[in-house]
Tab-separated table of C-alpha atoms in Angstrom:
chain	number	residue	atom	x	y	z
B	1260	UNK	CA	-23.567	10.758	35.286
B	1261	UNK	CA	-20.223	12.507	34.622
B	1262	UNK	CA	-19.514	13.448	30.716
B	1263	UNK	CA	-16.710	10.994	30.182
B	1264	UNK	CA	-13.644	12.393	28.135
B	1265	UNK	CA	-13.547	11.703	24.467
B	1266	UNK	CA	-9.926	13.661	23.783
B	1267	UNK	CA	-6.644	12.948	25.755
B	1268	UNK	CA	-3.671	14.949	24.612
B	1269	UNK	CA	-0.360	14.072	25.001
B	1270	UNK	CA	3.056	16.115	25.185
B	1271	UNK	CA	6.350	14.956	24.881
B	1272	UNK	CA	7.605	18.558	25.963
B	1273	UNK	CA	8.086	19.801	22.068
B	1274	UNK	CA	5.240	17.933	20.260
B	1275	UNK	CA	1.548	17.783	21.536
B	1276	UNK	CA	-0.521	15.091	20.137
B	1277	UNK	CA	-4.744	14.636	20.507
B	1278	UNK	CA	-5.843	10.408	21.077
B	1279	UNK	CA	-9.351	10.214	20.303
B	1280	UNK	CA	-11.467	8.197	22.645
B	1281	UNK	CA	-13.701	5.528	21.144
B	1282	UNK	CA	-15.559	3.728	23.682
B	1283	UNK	CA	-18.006	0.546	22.845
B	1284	UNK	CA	-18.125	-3.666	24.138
B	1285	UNK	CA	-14.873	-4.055	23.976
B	1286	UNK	CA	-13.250	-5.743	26.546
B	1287	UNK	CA	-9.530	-4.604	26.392
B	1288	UNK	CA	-7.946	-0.885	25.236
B	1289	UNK	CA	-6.451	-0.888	22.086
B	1290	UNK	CA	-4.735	2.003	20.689
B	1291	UNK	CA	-3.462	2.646	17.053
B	1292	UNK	CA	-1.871	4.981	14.784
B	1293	UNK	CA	-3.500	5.375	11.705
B	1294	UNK	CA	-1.656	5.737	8.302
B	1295	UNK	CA	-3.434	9.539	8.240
B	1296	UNK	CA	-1.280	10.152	11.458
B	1297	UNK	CA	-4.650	10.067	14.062
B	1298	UNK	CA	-4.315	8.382	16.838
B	1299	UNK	CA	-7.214	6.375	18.309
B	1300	UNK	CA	-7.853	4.964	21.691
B	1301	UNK	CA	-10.279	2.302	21.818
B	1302	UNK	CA	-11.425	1.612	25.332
B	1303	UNK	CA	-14.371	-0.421	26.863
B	1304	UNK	CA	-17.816	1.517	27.828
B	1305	UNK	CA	-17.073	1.294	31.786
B	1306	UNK	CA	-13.491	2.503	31.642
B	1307	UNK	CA	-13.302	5.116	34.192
B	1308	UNK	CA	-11.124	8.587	33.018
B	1309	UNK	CA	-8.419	7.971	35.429
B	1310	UNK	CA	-7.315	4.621	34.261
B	1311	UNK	CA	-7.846	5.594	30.947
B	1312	UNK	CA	-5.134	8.587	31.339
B	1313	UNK	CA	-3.054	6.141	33.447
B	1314	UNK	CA	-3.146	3.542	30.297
B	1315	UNK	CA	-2.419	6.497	27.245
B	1316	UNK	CA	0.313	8.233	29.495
B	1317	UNK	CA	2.084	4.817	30.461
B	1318	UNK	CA	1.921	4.387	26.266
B	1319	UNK	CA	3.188	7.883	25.150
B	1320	UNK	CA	6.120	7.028	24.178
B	1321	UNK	CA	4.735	4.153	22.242
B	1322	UNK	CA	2.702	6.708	20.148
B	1323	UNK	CA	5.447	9.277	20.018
B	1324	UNK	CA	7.369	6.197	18.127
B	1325	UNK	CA	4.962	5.110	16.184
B	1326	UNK	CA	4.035	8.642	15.053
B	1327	UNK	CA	7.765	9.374	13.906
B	1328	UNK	CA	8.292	6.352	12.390
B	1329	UNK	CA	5.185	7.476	10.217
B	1330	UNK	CA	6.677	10.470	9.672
B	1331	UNK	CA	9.900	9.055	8.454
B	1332	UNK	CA	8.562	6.464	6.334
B	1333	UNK	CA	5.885	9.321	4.620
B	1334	UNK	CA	9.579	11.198	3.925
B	1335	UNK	CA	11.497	8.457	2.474
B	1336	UNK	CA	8.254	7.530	-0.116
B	1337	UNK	CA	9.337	8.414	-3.809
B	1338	UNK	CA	6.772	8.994	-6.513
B	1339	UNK	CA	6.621	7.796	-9.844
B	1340	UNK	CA	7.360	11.239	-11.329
B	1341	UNK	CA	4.536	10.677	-13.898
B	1342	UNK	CA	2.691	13.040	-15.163
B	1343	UNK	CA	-0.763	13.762	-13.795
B	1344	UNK	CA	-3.460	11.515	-16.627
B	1345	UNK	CA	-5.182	14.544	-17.346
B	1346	UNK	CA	-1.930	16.347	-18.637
B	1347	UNK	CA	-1.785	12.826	-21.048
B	1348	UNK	CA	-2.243	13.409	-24.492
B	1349	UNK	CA	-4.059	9.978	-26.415
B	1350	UNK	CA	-0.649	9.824	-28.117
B	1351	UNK	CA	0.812	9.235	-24.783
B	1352	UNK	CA	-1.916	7.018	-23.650
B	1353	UNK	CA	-0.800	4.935	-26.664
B	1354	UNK	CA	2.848	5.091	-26.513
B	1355	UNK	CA	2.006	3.467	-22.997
B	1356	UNK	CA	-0.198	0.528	-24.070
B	1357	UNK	CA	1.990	0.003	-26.374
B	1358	UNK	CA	4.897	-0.512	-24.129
B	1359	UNK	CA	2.931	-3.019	-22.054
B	1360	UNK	CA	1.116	-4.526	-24.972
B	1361	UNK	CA	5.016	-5.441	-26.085
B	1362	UNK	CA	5.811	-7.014	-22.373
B	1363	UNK	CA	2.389	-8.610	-22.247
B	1364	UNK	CA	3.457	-10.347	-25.783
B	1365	UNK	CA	7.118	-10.905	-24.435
B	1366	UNK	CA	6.128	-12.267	-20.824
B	1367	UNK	CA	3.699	-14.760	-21.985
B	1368	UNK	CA	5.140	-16.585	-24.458
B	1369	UNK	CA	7.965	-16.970	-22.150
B	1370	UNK	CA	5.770	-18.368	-19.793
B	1371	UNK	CA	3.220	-20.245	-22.242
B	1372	UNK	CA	0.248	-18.195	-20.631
B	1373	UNK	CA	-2.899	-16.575	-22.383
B	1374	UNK	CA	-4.301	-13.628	-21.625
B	1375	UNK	CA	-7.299	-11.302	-21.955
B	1376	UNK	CA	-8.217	-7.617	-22.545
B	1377	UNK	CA	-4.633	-5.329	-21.244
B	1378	UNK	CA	-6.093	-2.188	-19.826
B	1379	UNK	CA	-4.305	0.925	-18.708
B	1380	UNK	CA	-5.737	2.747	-15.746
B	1381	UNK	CA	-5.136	5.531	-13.150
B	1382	UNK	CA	-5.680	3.620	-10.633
B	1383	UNK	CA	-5.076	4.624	-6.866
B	1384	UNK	CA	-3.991	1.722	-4.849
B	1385	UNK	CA	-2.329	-1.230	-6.819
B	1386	UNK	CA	-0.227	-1.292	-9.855
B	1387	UNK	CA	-2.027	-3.752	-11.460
B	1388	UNK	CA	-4.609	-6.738	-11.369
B	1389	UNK	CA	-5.890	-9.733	-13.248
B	1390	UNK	CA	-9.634	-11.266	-13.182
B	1391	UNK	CA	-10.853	-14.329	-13.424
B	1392	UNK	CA	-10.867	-14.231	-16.976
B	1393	UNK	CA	-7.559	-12.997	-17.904
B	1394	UNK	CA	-8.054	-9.632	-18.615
B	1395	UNK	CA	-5.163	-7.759	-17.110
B	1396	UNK	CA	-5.115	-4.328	-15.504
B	1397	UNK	CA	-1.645	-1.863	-15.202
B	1398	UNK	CA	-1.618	1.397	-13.091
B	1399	UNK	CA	-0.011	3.762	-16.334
B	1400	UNK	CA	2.731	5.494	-13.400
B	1401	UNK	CA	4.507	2.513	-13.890
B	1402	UNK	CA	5.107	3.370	-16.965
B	1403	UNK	CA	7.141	5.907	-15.259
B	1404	UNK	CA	9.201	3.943	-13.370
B	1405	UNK	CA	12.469	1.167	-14.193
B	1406	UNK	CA	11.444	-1.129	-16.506
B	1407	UNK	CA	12.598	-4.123	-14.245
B	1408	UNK	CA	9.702	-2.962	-12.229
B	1409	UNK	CA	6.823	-2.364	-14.701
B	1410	UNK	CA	8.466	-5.968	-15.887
B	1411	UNK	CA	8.156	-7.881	-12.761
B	1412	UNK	CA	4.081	-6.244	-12.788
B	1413	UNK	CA	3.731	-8.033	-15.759
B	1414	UNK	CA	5.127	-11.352	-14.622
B	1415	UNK	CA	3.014	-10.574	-11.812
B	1416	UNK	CA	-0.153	-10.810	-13.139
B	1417	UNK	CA	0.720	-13.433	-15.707
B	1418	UNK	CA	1.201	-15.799	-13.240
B	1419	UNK	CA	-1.772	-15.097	-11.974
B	1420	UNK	CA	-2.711	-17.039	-15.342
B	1421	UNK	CA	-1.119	-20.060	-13.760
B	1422	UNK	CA	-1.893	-19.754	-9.771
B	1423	UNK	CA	-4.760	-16.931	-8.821
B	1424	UNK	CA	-3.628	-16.825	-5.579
B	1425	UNK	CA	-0.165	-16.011	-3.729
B	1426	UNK	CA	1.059	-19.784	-2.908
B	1427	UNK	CA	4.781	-20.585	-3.018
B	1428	UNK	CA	3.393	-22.184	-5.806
B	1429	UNK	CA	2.627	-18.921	-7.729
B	1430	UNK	CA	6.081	-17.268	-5.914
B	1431	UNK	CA	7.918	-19.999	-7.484
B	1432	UNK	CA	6.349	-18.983	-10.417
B	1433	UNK	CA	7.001	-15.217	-10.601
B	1434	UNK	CA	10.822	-16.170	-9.245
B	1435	UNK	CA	11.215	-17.778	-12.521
B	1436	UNK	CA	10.942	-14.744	-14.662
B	1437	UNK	CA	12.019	-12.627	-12.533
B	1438	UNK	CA	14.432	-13.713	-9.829
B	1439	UNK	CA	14.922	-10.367	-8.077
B	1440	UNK	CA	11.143	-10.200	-7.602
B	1441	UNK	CA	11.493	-9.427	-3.813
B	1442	UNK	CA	13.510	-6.435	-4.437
B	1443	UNK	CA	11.179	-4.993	-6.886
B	1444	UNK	CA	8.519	-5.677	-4.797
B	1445	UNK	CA	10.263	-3.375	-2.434
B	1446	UNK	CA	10.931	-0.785	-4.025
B	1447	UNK	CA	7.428	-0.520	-5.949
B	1448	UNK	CA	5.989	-0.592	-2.076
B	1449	UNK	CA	8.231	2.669	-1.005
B	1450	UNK	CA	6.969	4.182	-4.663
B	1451	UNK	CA	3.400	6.571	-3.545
B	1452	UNK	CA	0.733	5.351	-6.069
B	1453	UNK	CA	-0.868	9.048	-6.778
């Protein structure tokens, strides 16, 4: 049997770019562009190469899109311009707890809520989180950033206190406190957690 392909590059004239082949059960071709910028053809077992090429070179310019729109987006991220957590000193480390300690204290009696343990972490993909039990978790870089932001965080997770879910209920909530709350949720998504 013929070695099937398992690489199909495309060309646009300027820009060349590799589709990896990934064949199983599947029943229909799906092809993505991953947030790393890889492009991955998923194809069923039986697919023969020509109507494979036929399928990825009738969708170039869907990839050549999707790439630069990838490419734009990656440009246009800000960062949080905060400094690295090793570079922290522990007097830093508490000049920061203590700045959400104070909108912990603020945020909740406004909105009659308990809470647990406030931690500060480094963490690498949300900004911050509360369990089950109340204990509330805030990435440090926002520390870094507006203080409407690092504010509507806080209301954030507090209503979490009220609604541990995302209902309109718990929207409704969060609107409350901070009425702008779609905007900051905006801009916190175009901020690069790092």
């Amino acid at each position: 049997m013929e070695s099937m392909i398992t690489e199909y590059k495309i060309s646009d004239g300027e820009l060349d770019i590799s589709i990896s082949i990934i064949r199983s059960k599947r029943k229909s071709i799906g092809l993505e562009v991953r947030p790393d910028g890889c492009v991955l053809a998923r194809i069923p077992a039986r697919l023969s190469d020509r109507e494979l090429k036929k399928f990825l070179d009738g969708h170039k310019e869907w990839v050549f899109q999707k790439k630069k729109l990838l490419e734009d987006r990656q440009k246009s991220r800000e960062t949080s311009s905060a400094l690295p957590v090793r570079e922290l000193t522990p007097e830093d480390m508490e000049k920061i707890k203590a700045k959400f300690l104070e909108r912990v204290q603020y945020f909740s009696g406004l909105m009659e809520v308990t809470y647990g343990k406030v931690t500060i972490r480094s963490q690498k993909t949300r900004w911050g989180s509360c369990s089950g039990k109340g204990n509330l978790n805030f990435n440090y870089q926002l520390y870094y950033l507006p203080e409407k932001l690092l504010d509507y965080v806080v209301v954030h997770e507090l209503a979490h206190r009220i609604h541990m879910n995302h209902s309109p209920a718990f929207w409704k909530e969060v609107e409350k406190y901070c009425p702008d709350h779609k905007e900051c949720r905006r801009k916190l998504r175009a901020v690069e957690i790092g």
